[in-house]
Amino acid sequence: MFLSRVFLFTLIWIQTGAYNILCLLPYPGKSHYMVFEPLLQELESRGHNLTVVSFFPKQNQSNRRDVDLRSLASLNIEIVDLRDFDYSVFGLEKYFEHIPLITGLAKSNLHLCKRILDSEMFEEFIAAKGDYDVILVEHFNSDCMLGIIHNYGLPSVGLMSTSMLPWTPRRVGASDNPAHIPEMMMPFTSEMSFFERIQNTICHYFYIWWYEIAIRWEEQRILEKKLGKRLPKLENIAKNTSVVLINTYHVWNGVRSVPPSLLEVGGLHLHNKILQPLHPDLEKWVSEAKDGFIILSFGSLIRGSTLPEKRLRTILKVFARLPQRVVWKWEGNFIDVPDNVLILKWLPQYDLLRHKNCVAFITHAGLLSLTEAVSAGVPMLAVPILGDQYGNAAHAQRVGIACVLRLQNLDEVTLEDSLKKVLTSEMRERAKLVSKQWQDRPISPMENAIYHIERTVRYKGQDMSTHARWLSTWELELLDVLVFIVGTLVIAFLVVRNAFNSFHRKEKQC
């Protein structure tokens, strides 16, 4: 088997050649990098030469060089305090709480952009040194690295660890109609009520114009000052991206009309994922759970041990009444828990989800966690906290594999009722069915991603986006055509009316 894989990779390398690839991953979020790292490893294994600029460097290998950005910012690991999100203002917080978070994060990345551009380790990329064939760059809430793409004059491939951001569709000429396309920060699916469409529309256009004015204009200024030359608009550089690899798949993330340049590769981070044996004590604990076990984890960004005292007491009371056992990721000091609860500072989440005794997953609805649960066929209780987690949870609920419970509404009754629904045989069977549909694809996410990266190099770029990306809002919404038609009708009406009046005046004179 090993020799056959070596032969296959050798054959691929002979056919395609080894490409020089520059990877710009300037965001210090671990969950983001976890999506990209398997892709980088696969490119390495196929003989391509990589230069990776990131906050998560690996040991340099024969065909990979890492540029370490860790000295420029702290890593975004377990930094979110749940107490900051446990409040309610007449129930309105779910409509507005994402605004300070998203705008604050983008502003933070704006400052990080300047630090990276001014850093000593980034000087070679400012000077466009190195002989590269293609640039892989993260598309998130900063376009700072797009100026580097233009600096090299190379084709690029976008990487997205999240679902689509408000400004993503216009870059590839896809529809972004808020009447049926929910914003990633909103707890909606494509089936929205009138009031929800109002909220979604306001949110959509607010973020598009705010991002353009507050972030992109400033990044344009910073880049032009640093590079010492005028650049095309960053938005236009983004529109020349050959392919955008996005970490979703329509089976549970929802169906959207997109051009071939927007490639869904949800599950990319699970490529060649090998189940690891659990620690003997943990294996014993979960294997002896007669009614199965539940996992509780809030991921790598949120510090789960910052649960407000009121919510913590509620959860412990409900857990004590469950026949199932619970494995709980708790990063702080150990606390007194019921006999059926085991707390650990770190969980082998993927391995636990794949365990035959796992019956449910209580999660913050991060995209990676939900993807792993969907892959394993495990039903979920989603407690979204921030960012795209609201939209992720809504889509999981829509396809029948999750119940959603907001932290502000978490009490004994709602938690117990939600867990009862998640633990039903119907939801467990539904989760298994969706898992099969999710995995049943004509080509694996990794093969799809690699093919389009290599194809981009072979043809020195790809043009697979629609021309709609180059149209202004005025043209795209046919407002210019509408004005022309209305103007023509008005002029025609005035001409006919004047002619009619003139005819009547002549008749009277006769």
Short mmCIF file of C-alpha atoms in Angstrom, two decimals:
data_model
loop_
_atom_site.label_atom_id
_atom_site.label_comp_id
_atom_site.label_asym_id
_atom_site.label_seq_id
_atom_site.Cartn_x
_atom_site.Cartn_y
_atom_site.Cartn_z
CA MET A 1 0.00 0.00 0.00
CA PHE A 2 2.78 2.40 0.95
CA LEU A 3 4.73 1.67 -2.26
CA SER A 4 1.59 2.18 -4.37
CA ARG A 5 1.03 5.61 -2.76
CA VAL A 6 4.66 6.57 -3.39
CA PHE A 7 4.29 5.47 -7.01
CA LEU A 8 1.06 7.43 -7.39
CA PHE A 9 2.56 10.64 -5.94
CA THR A 10 5.68 10.18 -8.12
CA LEU A 11 3.47 9.80 -11.19
CA ILE A 12 1.46 12.92 -10.26
CA TRP A 13 4.68 14.86 -9.67
CA ILE A 14 6.07 13.79 -13.06
CA GLN A 15 2.84 14.82 -14.80
CA THR A 16 2.34 18.17 -13.10
CA GLY A 17 5.81 19.21 -11.99
CA ALA A 18 6.63 20.77 -8.64
CA TYR A 19 5.17 24.25 -8.20
CA ASN A 20 6.43 27.02 -5.96
CA ILE A 21 3.54 28.16 -3.76
CA LEU A 22 3.39 31.16 -1.44
CA CYS A 23 0.80 30.83 1.35
CA LEU A 24 -0.27 34.02 3.18
CA LEU A 25 -2.25 33.17 6.33
CA PRO A 26 -2.08 36.30 8.48
CA TYR A 27 -4.86 35.58 11.01
CA PRO A 28 -3.81 34.29 14.48
CA GLY A 29 -6.86 32.04 14.96
CA LYS A 30 -6.08 28.38 15.56
CA SER A 31 -9.42 27.12 14.22
CA HIS A 32 -8.76 28.92 10.92
CA TYR A 33 -5.32 27.40 10.52
CA MET A 34 -6.65 23.91 11.35
CA VAL A 35 -8.65 24.05 8.10
CA PHE A 36 -5.65 24.98 5.97
CA GLU A 37 -2.90 22.82 7.46
CA PRO A 38 -4.08 19.49 5.92
CA LEU A 39 -4.18 21.22 2.52
CA LEU A 40 -0.61 22.46 2.99
CA GLN A 41 0.52 18.99 4.07
CA GLU A 42 -1.08 17.43 0.99
CA LEU A 43 0.61 19.95 -1.31
CA GLU A 44 3.92 19.11 0.37
CA SER A 45 3.38 15.37 -0.03
CA ARG A 46 2.77 15.88 -3.76
CA GLY A 47 6.17 17.48 -4.17
CA HIS A 48 5.27 21.17 -4.33
CA ASN A 49 7.54 23.73 -2.67
CA LEU A 50 5.78 25.86 -0.04
CA THR A 51 6.59 29.13 1.68
CA VAL A 52 4.04 29.53 4.48
CA VAL A 53 3.58 32.86 6.29
CA SER A 54 1.49 32.25 9.44
CA PHE A 55 1.19 32.31 13.22
CA PHE A 56 1.44 28.51 13.38
CA PRO A 57 4.82 27.53 11.91
CA LYS A 58 5.94 23.94 11.51
CA GLN A 59 9.46 22.57 11.51
CA ASN A 60 11.02 23.36 8.15
CA GLN A 61 11.07 20.42 5.78
CA SER A 62 12.89 19.86 2.52
CA ASN A 63 10.13 21.46 0.44
CA ARG A 64 8.55 23.78 2.99
CA ARG A 65 9.73 27.02 4.61
CA ASP A 66 7.73 28.69 7.38
CA VAL A 67 7.83 32.42 8.14
CA ASP A 68 6.87 32.86 11.80
CA LEU A 69 4.52 35.76 12.69
CA ARG A 70 4.03 34.82 16.35
CA SER A 71 6.01 37.80 17.65
CA LEU A 72 3.48 40.21 16.09
CA ALA A 73 0.31 39.21 17.96
CA SER A 74 -0.98 36.80 20.59
CA LEU A 75 -2.78 33.69 19.38
CA ASN A 76 -6.57 33.59 19.52
CA ILE A 77 -6.89 30.54 21.75
CA GLU A 78 -9.39 30.38 24.65
CA ILE A 79 -9.70 34.17 24.84
CA VAL A 80 -13.50 34.62 24.77
CA ASP A 81 -15.19 35.02 28.16
CA LEU A 82 -18.73 33.63 28.23
CA ARG A 83 -19.74 36.11 30.93
CA ASP A 84 -19.50 38.88 28.33
CA PHE A 85 -22.35 37.27 26.37
CA ASP A 86 -24.76 36.38 29.17
CA TYR A 87 -27.06 39.38 29.07
CA SER A 88 -30.40 40.32 27.58
CA VAL A 89 -31.91 43.67 26.58
CA PHE A 90 -35.57 42.90 25.84
CA GLY A 91 -34.38 40.07 23.59
CA LEU A 92 -32.82 42.54 21.14
CA GLU A 93 -29.23 41.49 21.76
CA LYS A 94 -29.45 38.67 19.21
CA TYR A 95 -29.98 41.27 16.47
CA PHE A 96 -27.14 43.62 17.39
CA GLU A 97 -24.52 41.88 19.55
CA HIS A 98 -22.56 40.70 16.51
CA ILE A 99 -21.84 44.28 15.39
CA PRO A 100 -19.24 45.28 18.04
CA LEU A 101 -17.64 41.84 17.77
CA ILE A 102 -17.26 41.85 13.96
CA THR A 103 -16.24 45.50 13.69
CA GLY A 104 -13.81 45.13 16.60
CA LEU A 105 -12.22 42.04 15.06
CA ALA A 106 -11.82 43.74 11.69
CA LYS A 107 -10.26 46.81 13.32
CA SER A 108 -7.86 44.54 15.19
CA ASN A 109 -6.85 42.87 11.92
CA LEU A 110 -6.39 46.30 10.36
CA HIS A 111 -3.79 47.14 13.02
CA LEU A 112 -2.24 43.69 12.55
CA CYS A 113 -1.95 44.38 8.82
CA LYS A 114 0.28 47.38 9.50
CA ARG A 115 2.45 45.43 11.97
CA ILE A 116 2.96 42.61 9.47
CA LEU A 117 3.81 44.96 6.60
CA ASP A 118 6.30 46.84 8.79
CA SER A 119 7.93 43.71 10.22
CA GLU A 120 11.43 42.63 9.31
CA MET A 121 10.41 39.08 8.41
CA PHE A 122 7.94 40.37 5.80
CA GLU A 123 10.41 42.55 3.88
CA GLU A 124 11.06 39.92 1.19
CA PHE A 125 7.37 39.88 0.24
CA ILE A 126 7.17 43.67 0.14
CA ALA A 127 10.09 43.49 -2.30
CA ALA A 128 8.36 40.66 -4.23
CA LYS A 129 11.33 38.33 -3.83
CA GLY A 130 11.03 34.66 -4.66
CA ASP A 131 10.03 32.77 -7.77
CA TYR A 132 6.44 31.65 -7.16
CA ASP A 133 3.78 30.16 -9.42
CA VAL A 134 0.66 30.89 -7.35
CA ILE A 135 -0.33 32.55 -4.08
CA LEU A 136 -2.75 31.02 -1.57
CA VAL A 137 -4.28 33.70 0.66
CA GLU A 138 -6.89 33.67 3.40
CA HIS A 139 -10.05 35.66 2.65
CA PHE A 140 -11.45 36.83 5.97
CA ASN A 141 -12.17 40.30 7.34
CA SER A 142 -8.94 41.79 6.04
CA ASP A 143 -7.74 42.33 2.47
CA CYS A 144 -4.25 43.37 3.50
CA MET A 145 -2.53 40.50 1.67
CA LEU A 146 -4.25 41.29 -1.64
CA GLY A 147 -1.75 44.07 -2.22
CA ILE A 148 1.05 41.48 -2.04
CA ILE A 149 -0.69 39.42 -4.72
CA HIS A 150 -0.71 42.44 -7.03
CA ASN A 151 2.91 43.14 -6.09
CA TYR A 152 3.94 39.74 -7.46
CA GLY A 153 1.54 39.82 -10.42
CA LEU A 154 0.58 36.18 -9.87
CA PRO A 155 -2.69 34.23 -9.97
CA SER A 156 -4.18 33.53 -6.57
CA VAL A 157 -6.47 31.07 -4.79
CA GLY A 158 -8.58 32.26 -1.84
CA LEU A 159 -8.98 30.16 1.32
CA MET A 160 -11.96 30.55 3.63
CA SER A 161 -12.29 28.65 6.92
CA THR A 162 -15.74 30.18 7.50
CA SER A 163 -18.96 30.34 5.54
CA MET A 164 -19.40 33.23 3.11
CA LEU A 165 -18.81 36.74 4.40
CA PRO A 166 -21.14 39.57 3.25
CA TRP A 167 -18.64 40.76 0.61
CA THR A 168 -17.67 37.31 -0.72
CA PRO A 169 -20.45 36.76 -3.32
CA ARG A 170 -19.75 40.01 -5.20
CA ARG A 171 -16.11 39.01 -5.65
CA VAL A 172 -17.11 36.04 -7.80
CA GLY A 173 -20.30 37.47 -9.29
CA ALA A 174 -22.65 35.29 -7.23
CA SER A 175 -26.05 36.40 -6.02
CA ASP A 176 -26.07 38.08 -2.60
CA ASN A 177 -29.81 38.84 -2.49
CA PRO A 178 -30.67 39.16 1.22
CA ALA A 179 -34.25 38.09 0.48
CA HIS A 180 -33.12 34.45 0.55
CA ILE A 181 -29.40 34.48 1.41
CA PRO A 182 -28.86 34.80 5.18
CA GLU A 183 -25.88 36.66 6.54
CA MET A 184 -23.46 34.39 8.39
CA MET A 185 -23.88 36.35 11.65
CA MET A 186 -27.68 36.08 11.66
CA PRO A 187 -29.61 33.09 13.09
CA PHE A 188 -31.49 32.57 9.82
CA THR A 189 -31.69 30.10 6.94
CA SER A 190 -32.93 30.82 3.41
CA GLU A 191 -36.53 30.55 4.64
CA MET A 192 -37.05 33.91 6.35
CA SER A 193 -40.14 35.73 7.54
CA PHE A 194 -40.82 39.31 6.48
CA PHE A 195 -39.38 40.71 9.72
CA GLU A 196 -36.29 38.47 9.40
CA ARG A 197 -35.73 39.65 5.82
CA ILE A 198 -35.79 43.24 7.09
CA GLN A 199 -33.11 42.44 9.68
CA ASN A 200 -31.08 40.43 7.19
CA THR A 201 -31.19 43.20 4.57
CA ILE A 202 -30.11 45.90 7.03
CA CYS A 203 -27.27 43.69 8.31
CA HIS A 204 -26.14 42.81 4.77
CA TYR A 205 -25.81 46.35 3.45
CA PHE A 206 -24.45 47.71 6.71
CA TYR A 207 -21.50 45.29 6.65
CA ILE A 208 -20.78 45.77 2.95
CA TRP A 209 -20.55 49.57 3.20
CA TRP A 210 -18.95 49.63 6.63
CA TYR A 211 -16.22 47.20 5.50
CA GLU A 212 -15.57 49.22 2.34
CA ILE A 213 -15.27 52.56 4.14
CA ALA A 214 -13.79 51.62 7.52
CA ILE A 215 -11.45 48.78 6.57
CA ARG A 216 -10.69 48.47 2.87
CA TRP A 217 -10.04 52.17 2.25
CA GLU A 218 -7.63 52.29 5.17
CA GLU A 219 -5.84 49.08 4.09
CA GLN A 220 -5.51 50.55 0.60
CA ARG A 221 -3.81 53.62 2.08
CA ILE A 222 -1.47 51.53 4.27
CA LEU A 223 -0.46 49.25 1.39
CA GLU A 224 0.16 52.05 -1.10
CA LYS A 225 2.28 53.90 1.42
CA LYS A 226 4.31 50.77 2.19
CA LEU A 227 4.74 49.66 -1.44
CA GLY A 228 5.35 53.19 -2.67
CA LYS A 229 2.97 52.96 -5.60
CA ARG A 230 -0.67 53.20 -6.58
CA LEU A 231 -2.62 49.95 -6.51
CA PRO A 232 -5.88 48.91 -8.14
CA LYS A 233 -8.77 48.86 -5.71
CA LEU A 234 -8.32 45.91 -3.34
CA GLU A 235 -11.85 44.84 -4.17
CA ASN A 236 -10.87 44.56 -7.85
CA ILE A 237 -7.76 42.54 -6.99
CA ALA A 238 -10.04 40.18 -5.04
CA LYS A 239 -12.31 39.87 -8.09
CA ASN A 240 -9.36 38.47 -10.07
CA THR A 241 -9.01 35.53 -7.66
CA SER A 242 -9.05 32.33 -9.72
CA VAL A 243 -10.80 30.12 -7.15
CA VAL A 244 -12.10 30.57 -3.61
CA LEU A 245 -12.07 27.39 -1.51
CA ILE A 246 -14.81 27.71 1.09
CA ASN A 247 -15.23 25.48 4.14
CA THR A 248 -18.89 24.56 3.59
CA TYR A 249 -20.98 21.90 1.84
CA HIS A 250 -24.57 22.44 0.85
CA VAL A 251 -25.98 19.28 2.48
CA TRP A 252 -26.18 21.11 5.79
CA ASN A 253 -24.76 24.59 5.13
CA GLY A 254 -27.58 25.43 2.71
CA VAL A 255 -27.88 25.69 -1.07
CA ARG A 256 -26.66 28.81 -2.88
CA SER A 257 -26.30 29.78 -6.53
CA VAL A 258 -22.58 30.16 -7.12
CA PRO A 259 -20.21 30.17 -10.13
CA PRO A 260 -17.54 27.46 -10.55
CA SER A 261 -14.93 29.75 -8.97
CA LEU A 262 -16.56 29.33 -5.55
CA LEU A 263 -15.65 25.81 -4.53
CA GLU A 264 -17.23 24.11 -1.50
CA VAL A 265 -14.64 21.94 0.25
CA GLY A 266 -16.30 21.51 3.65
CA GLY A 267 -14.56 18.75 5.59
CA LEU A 268 -11.14 19.57 4.13
CA HIS A 269 -9.58 19.49 7.62
CA LEU A 270 -10.69 15.85 8.06
CA HIS A 271 -8.65 14.62 5.09
CA ASN A 272 -6.81 11.39 6.01
CA LYS A 273 -7.82 11.96 9.63
CA ILE A 274 -6.84 8.84 11.56
CA LEU A 275 -8.73 7.83 14.69
CA GLN A 276 -6.39 7.77 17.65
CA PRO A 277 -6.92 5.40 20.58
CA LEU A 278 -8.28 7.16 23.64
CA HIS A 279 -6.34 7.25 26.88
CA PRO A 280 -7.11 3.96 28.72
CA ASP A 281 -8.90 5.76 31.57
CA LEU A 282 -11.03 7.79 29.17
CA GLU A 283 -11.75 4.74 27.01
CA LYS A 284 -12.92 2.84 30.10
CA TRP A 285 -15.15 5.75 31.17
CA VAL A 286 -16.96 6.08 27.84
CA SER A 287 -17.11 2.36 27.03
CA GLU A 288 -18.81 1.58 30.34
CA ALA A 289 -21.52 4.19 29.75
CA LYS A 290 -24.56 1.91 29.37
CA ASP A 291 -26.75 4.71 27.99
CA GLY A 292 -23.95 6.31 26.01
CA PHE A 293 -22.11 9.55 26.64
CA ILE A 294 -22.46 13.24 25.73
CA ILE A 295 -19.61 15.59 24.81
CA LEU A 296 -19.64 19.23 25.96
CA SER A 297 -17.08 21.58 24.42
CA PHE A 298 -17.01 25.26 23.43
CA GLY A 299 -14.04 24.91 21.08
CA SER A 300 -10.60 26.52 20.96
CA LEU A 301 -11.58 30.22 20.92
CA ILE A 302 -14.04 30.27 23.83
CA ARG A 303 -12.91 29.55 27.36
CA GLY A 304 -15.69 27.23 28.48
CA SER A 305 -14.71 27.49 32.15
CA THR A 306 -15.88 31.15 32.14
CA LEU A 307 -19.51 30.01 32.27
CA PRO A 308 -21.51 32.34 34.53
CA GLU A 309 -22.19 30.75 37.92
CA LYS A 310 -25.95 30.67 37.33
CA ARG A 311 -25.59 28.75 34.06
CA LEU A 312 -22.98 26.42 35.54
CA ARG A 313 -25.27 25.40 38.42
CA THR A 314 -28.12 24.84 35.97
CA ILE A 315 -26.04 22.57 33.73
CA LEU A 316 -24.73 20.53 36.66
CA LYS A 317 -28.26 19.97 38.01
CA VAL A 318 -29.54 18.77 34.66
CA PHE A 319 -26.49 16.55 34.06
CA ALA A 320 -26.97 14.91 37.48
CA ARG A 321 -30.41 13.69 36.34
CA LEU A 322 -29.21 12.21 33.05
CA PRO A 323 -28.73 8.45 32.60
CA GLN A 324 -25.92 9.25 30.13
CA ARG A 325 -22.37 10.10 31.09
CA VAL A 326 -20.84 13.46 30.12
CA VAL A 327 -17.28 14.32 29.02
CA TRP A 328 -16.76 18.05 29.50
CA LYS A 329 -13.92 20.29 28.25
CA TRP A 330 -13.16 22.57 31.22
CA GLU A 331 -10.00 24.68 31.03
CA GLY A 332 -10.01 26.15 34.55
CA ASN A 333 -9.57 24.66 37.99
CA PHE A 334 -11.42 21.41 38.58
CA ILE A 335 -14.86 21.70 40.12
CA ASP A 336 -17.22 19.39 41.98
CA VAL A 337 -19.35 17.54 39.46
CA PRO A 338 -21.92 14.70 39.57
CA ASP A 339 -20.64 11.13 39.37
CA ASN A 340 -21.69 10.83 35.73
CA VAL A 341 -19.59 13.83 34.63
CA LEU A 342 -15.89 13.78 33.73
CA ILE A 343 -14.10 17.09 33.19
CA LEU A 344 -10.85 17.39 31.21
CA LYS A 345 -8.77 20.39 30.16
CA TRP A 346 -8.45 19.04 26.64
CA LEU A 347 -10.62 16.62 24.67
CA PRO A 348 -9.75 14.41 21.71
CA GLN A 349 -13.00 15.68 20.22
CA TYR A 350 -12.90 13.94 16.83
CA ASP A 351 -12.00 10.58 18.38
CA LEU A 352 -14.78 10.91 20.96
CA LEU A 353 -17.37 11.88 18.34
CA ARG A 354 -16.48 8.75 16.38
CA HIS A 355 -16.83 6.49 19.43
CA LYS A 356 -19.72 4.01 19.17
CA ASN A 357 -21.13 5.15 22.54
CA CYS A 358 -21.29 8.87 21.69
CA VAL A 359 -24.98 9.87 21.59
CA ALA A 360 -24.92 13.68 21.53
CA PHE A 361 -22.71 16.76 21.35
CA ILE A 362 -23.27 20.05 23.19
CA THR A 363 -21.34 22.62 21.16
CA HIS A 364 -20.86 26.34 20.56
CA ALA A 365 -21.69 25.66 16.88
CA GLY A 366 -18.26 26.55 15.51
CA LEU A 367 -17.98 25.46 11.89
CA LEU A 368 -15.22 22.90 12.51
CA SER A 369 -17.01 21.32 15.47
CA LEU A 370 -20.29 21.06 13.59
CA THR A 371 -18.51 19.63 10.55
CA GLU A 372 -16.89 16.94 12.70
CA ALA A 373 -20.26 16.08 14.29
CA VAL A 374 -21.97 15.93 10.89
CA SER A 375 -19.19 13.67 9.61
CA ALA A 376 -19.62 11.38 12.63
CA GLY A 377 -23.44 11.39 12.44
CA VAL A 378 -23.90 12.73 15.99
CA PRO A 379 -26.91 14.95 16.84
CA MET A 380 -26.22 18.26 18.58
CA LEU A 381 -27.43 20.80 21.08
CA ALA A 382 -26.02 24.05 19.68
CA VAL A 383 -25.39 26.98 22.05
CA PRO A 384 -24.08 29.68 19.66
CA ILE A 385 -22.05 32.46 21.26
CA LEU A 386 -20.60 34.71 18.54
CA GLY A 387 -19.81 35.28 14.87
CA ASP A 388 -20.97 32.70 12.35
CA GLN A 389 -22.09 30.30 15.08
CA TYR A 390 -25.68 31.60 14.94
CA GLY A 391 -25.98 30.87 11.23
CA ASN A 392 -24.22 27.51 11.58
CA ALA A 393 -26.64 26.47 14.33
CA ALA A 394 -29.66 27.61 12.33
CA HIS A 395 -28.63 25.53 9.31
CA ALA A 396 -27.99 22.45 11.49
CA GLN A 397 -31.43 22.86 13.04
CA ARG A 398 -33.03 23.31 9.60
CA VAL A 399 -31.82 19.90 8.40
CA GLY A 400 -32.97 18.25 11.63
CA ILE A 401 -29.66 17.34 13.27
CA ALA A 402 -29.59 19.91 16.09
CA CYS A 403 -31.60 21.89 18.59
CA VAL A 404 -30.57 25.48 19.26
CA LEU A 405 -30.48 27.08 22.72
CA ARG A 406 -29.12 30.55 23.38
CA LEU A 407 -26.95 31.03 26.46
CA GLN A 408 -29.27 33.79 27.72
CA ASN A 409 -32.22 31.36 27.66
CA LEU A 410 -30.45 28.44 29.28
CA ASP A 411 -32.32 27.23 32.37
CA GLU A 412 -33.20 23.80 33.76
CA VAL A 413 -36.42 23.44 31.78
CA THR A 414 -35.08 24.58 28.40
CA LEU A 415 -31.84 22.59 28.74
CA GLU A 416 -33.58 19.38 29.78
CA ASP A 417 -36.23 19.68 27.07
CA SER A 418 -33.60 20.38 24.41
CA LEU A 419 -31.48 17.42 25.44
CA LYS A 420 -34.52 15.12 25.37
CA LYS A 421 -35.16 16.14 21.74
CA VAL A 422 -31.51 15.66 20.76
CA LEU A 423 -31.40 12.23 22.37
CA THR A 424 -34.47 10.87 20.55
CA SER A 425 -33.96 7.97 18.19
CA GLU A 426 -35.49 10.07 15.38
CA MET A 427 -32.82 12.77 15.63
CA ARG A 428 -30.04 10.23 15.93
CA GLU A 429 -31.23 8.48 12.77
CA ARG A 430 -31.56 11.81 11.00
CA ALA A 431 -27.97 12.71 11.96
CA LYS A 432 -26.74 9.41 10.50
CA LEU A 433 -28.63 10.01 7.24
CA VAL A 434 -27.30 13.56 6.84
CA SER A 435 -23.80 12.25 7.55
CA LYS A 436 -24.11 9.76 4.67
CA GLN A 437 -25.38 12.48 2.32
CA TRP A 438 -22.58 14.82 3.41
CA GLN A 439 -19.90 12.22 2.71
CA ASP A 440 -21.41 11.03 -0.58
CA ARG A 441 -19.57 13.24 -3.11
CA PRO A 442 -18.22 12.62 -6.61
CA ILE A 443 -14.76 13.79 -5.53
CA SER A 444 -13.21 14.33 -2.10
CA PRO A 445 -12.80 17.92 -0.82
CA MET A 446 -9.02 17.54 -0.86
CA GLU A 447 -8.81 16.23 -4.42
CA ASN A 448 -11.12 19.02 -5.55
CA ALA A 449 -8.99 21.68 -3.83
CA ILE A 450 -5.66 20.33 -5.10
CA TYR A 451 -6.97 19.97 -8.65
CA HIS A 452 -8.06 23.61 -8.84
CA ILE A 453 -4.85 24.93 -7.26
CA GLU A 454 -2.73 23.01 -9.77
CA ARG A 455 -5.05 23.97 -12.63
CA THR A 456 -4.68 27.63 -11.67
CA VAL A 457 -0.91 27.26 -12.06
CA ARG A 458 -1.13 25.32 -15.32
CA TYR A 459 -3.18 28.01 -17.03
CA LYS A 460 -1.68 30.97 -15.14
CA GLY A 461 -5.05 31.77 -13.62
CA GLN A 462 -8.65 30.79 -14.19
CA ASP A 463 -11.65 32.93 -15.13
CA MET A 464 -14.60 31.03 -13.68
CA SER A 465 -16.49 33.89 -12.03
CA THR A 466 -19.42 35.63 -13.68
CA HIS A 467 -19.13 39.08 -15.22
CA ALA A 468 -21.61 40.26 -12.59
CA ARG A 469 -18.66 40.92 -10.29
CA TRP A 470 -17.62 43.87 -12.46
CA LEU A 471 -21.05 45.50 -12.49
CA SER A 472 -21.87 48.30 -10.09
CA THR A 473 -24.88 48.01 -7.79
CA TRP A 474 -26.59 50.49 -10.11
CA GLU A 475 -26.07 48.16 -13.09
CA LEU A 476 -26.54 44.87 -11.23
CA GLU A 477 -29.95 45.85 -9.89
CA LEU A 478 -30.90 47.22 -13.36
CA LEU A 479 -31.51 50.64 -11.83
CA ASP A 480 -29.96 52.30 -14.91
CA VAL A 481 -32.29 50.33 -17.17
CA LEU A 482 -35.27 51.20 -14.94
CA VAL A 483 -34.40 54.91 -15.04
CA PHE A 484 -34.03 54.72 -18.83
CA ILE A 485 -37.38 52.98 -19.29
CA VAL A 486 -39.22 55.29 -16.89
CA GLY A 487 -37.52 58.34 -18.43
CA THR A 488 -38.43 57.19 -21.95
CA LEU A 489 -42.05 56.60 -20.95
CA VAL A 490 -42.25 60.01 -19.27
CA ILE A 491 -40.77 61.75 -22.32
CA ALA A 492 -43.06 59.79 -24.64
CA PHE A 493 -46.04 60.71 -22.48
CA LEU A 494 -45.08 64.41 -22.51
CA VAL A 495 -44.57 64.35 -26.30
CA VAL A 496 -47.92 62.65 -26.88
CA ARG A 497 -49.69 64.97 -24.45
CA ASN A 498 -48.17 68.07 -26.07
CA ALA A 499 -49.11 66.79 -29.51
CA PHE A 500 -52.63 66.04 -28.31
CA ASN A 501 -52.99 69.49 -26.73
CA SER A 502 -51.61 71.14 -29.84
CA PHE A 503 -54.10 69.25 -32.01
CA HIS A 504 -57.01 70.34 -29.80
CA ARG A 505 -55.86 73.96 -29.89
CA LYS A 506 -55.78 73.88 -33.70
CA GLU A 507 -59.30 72.36 -33.76
CA LYS A 508 -60.61 75.18 -31.54
CA GLN A 509 -58.99 77.79 -33.76
CA CYS A 510 -60.74 76.23 -36.77
#
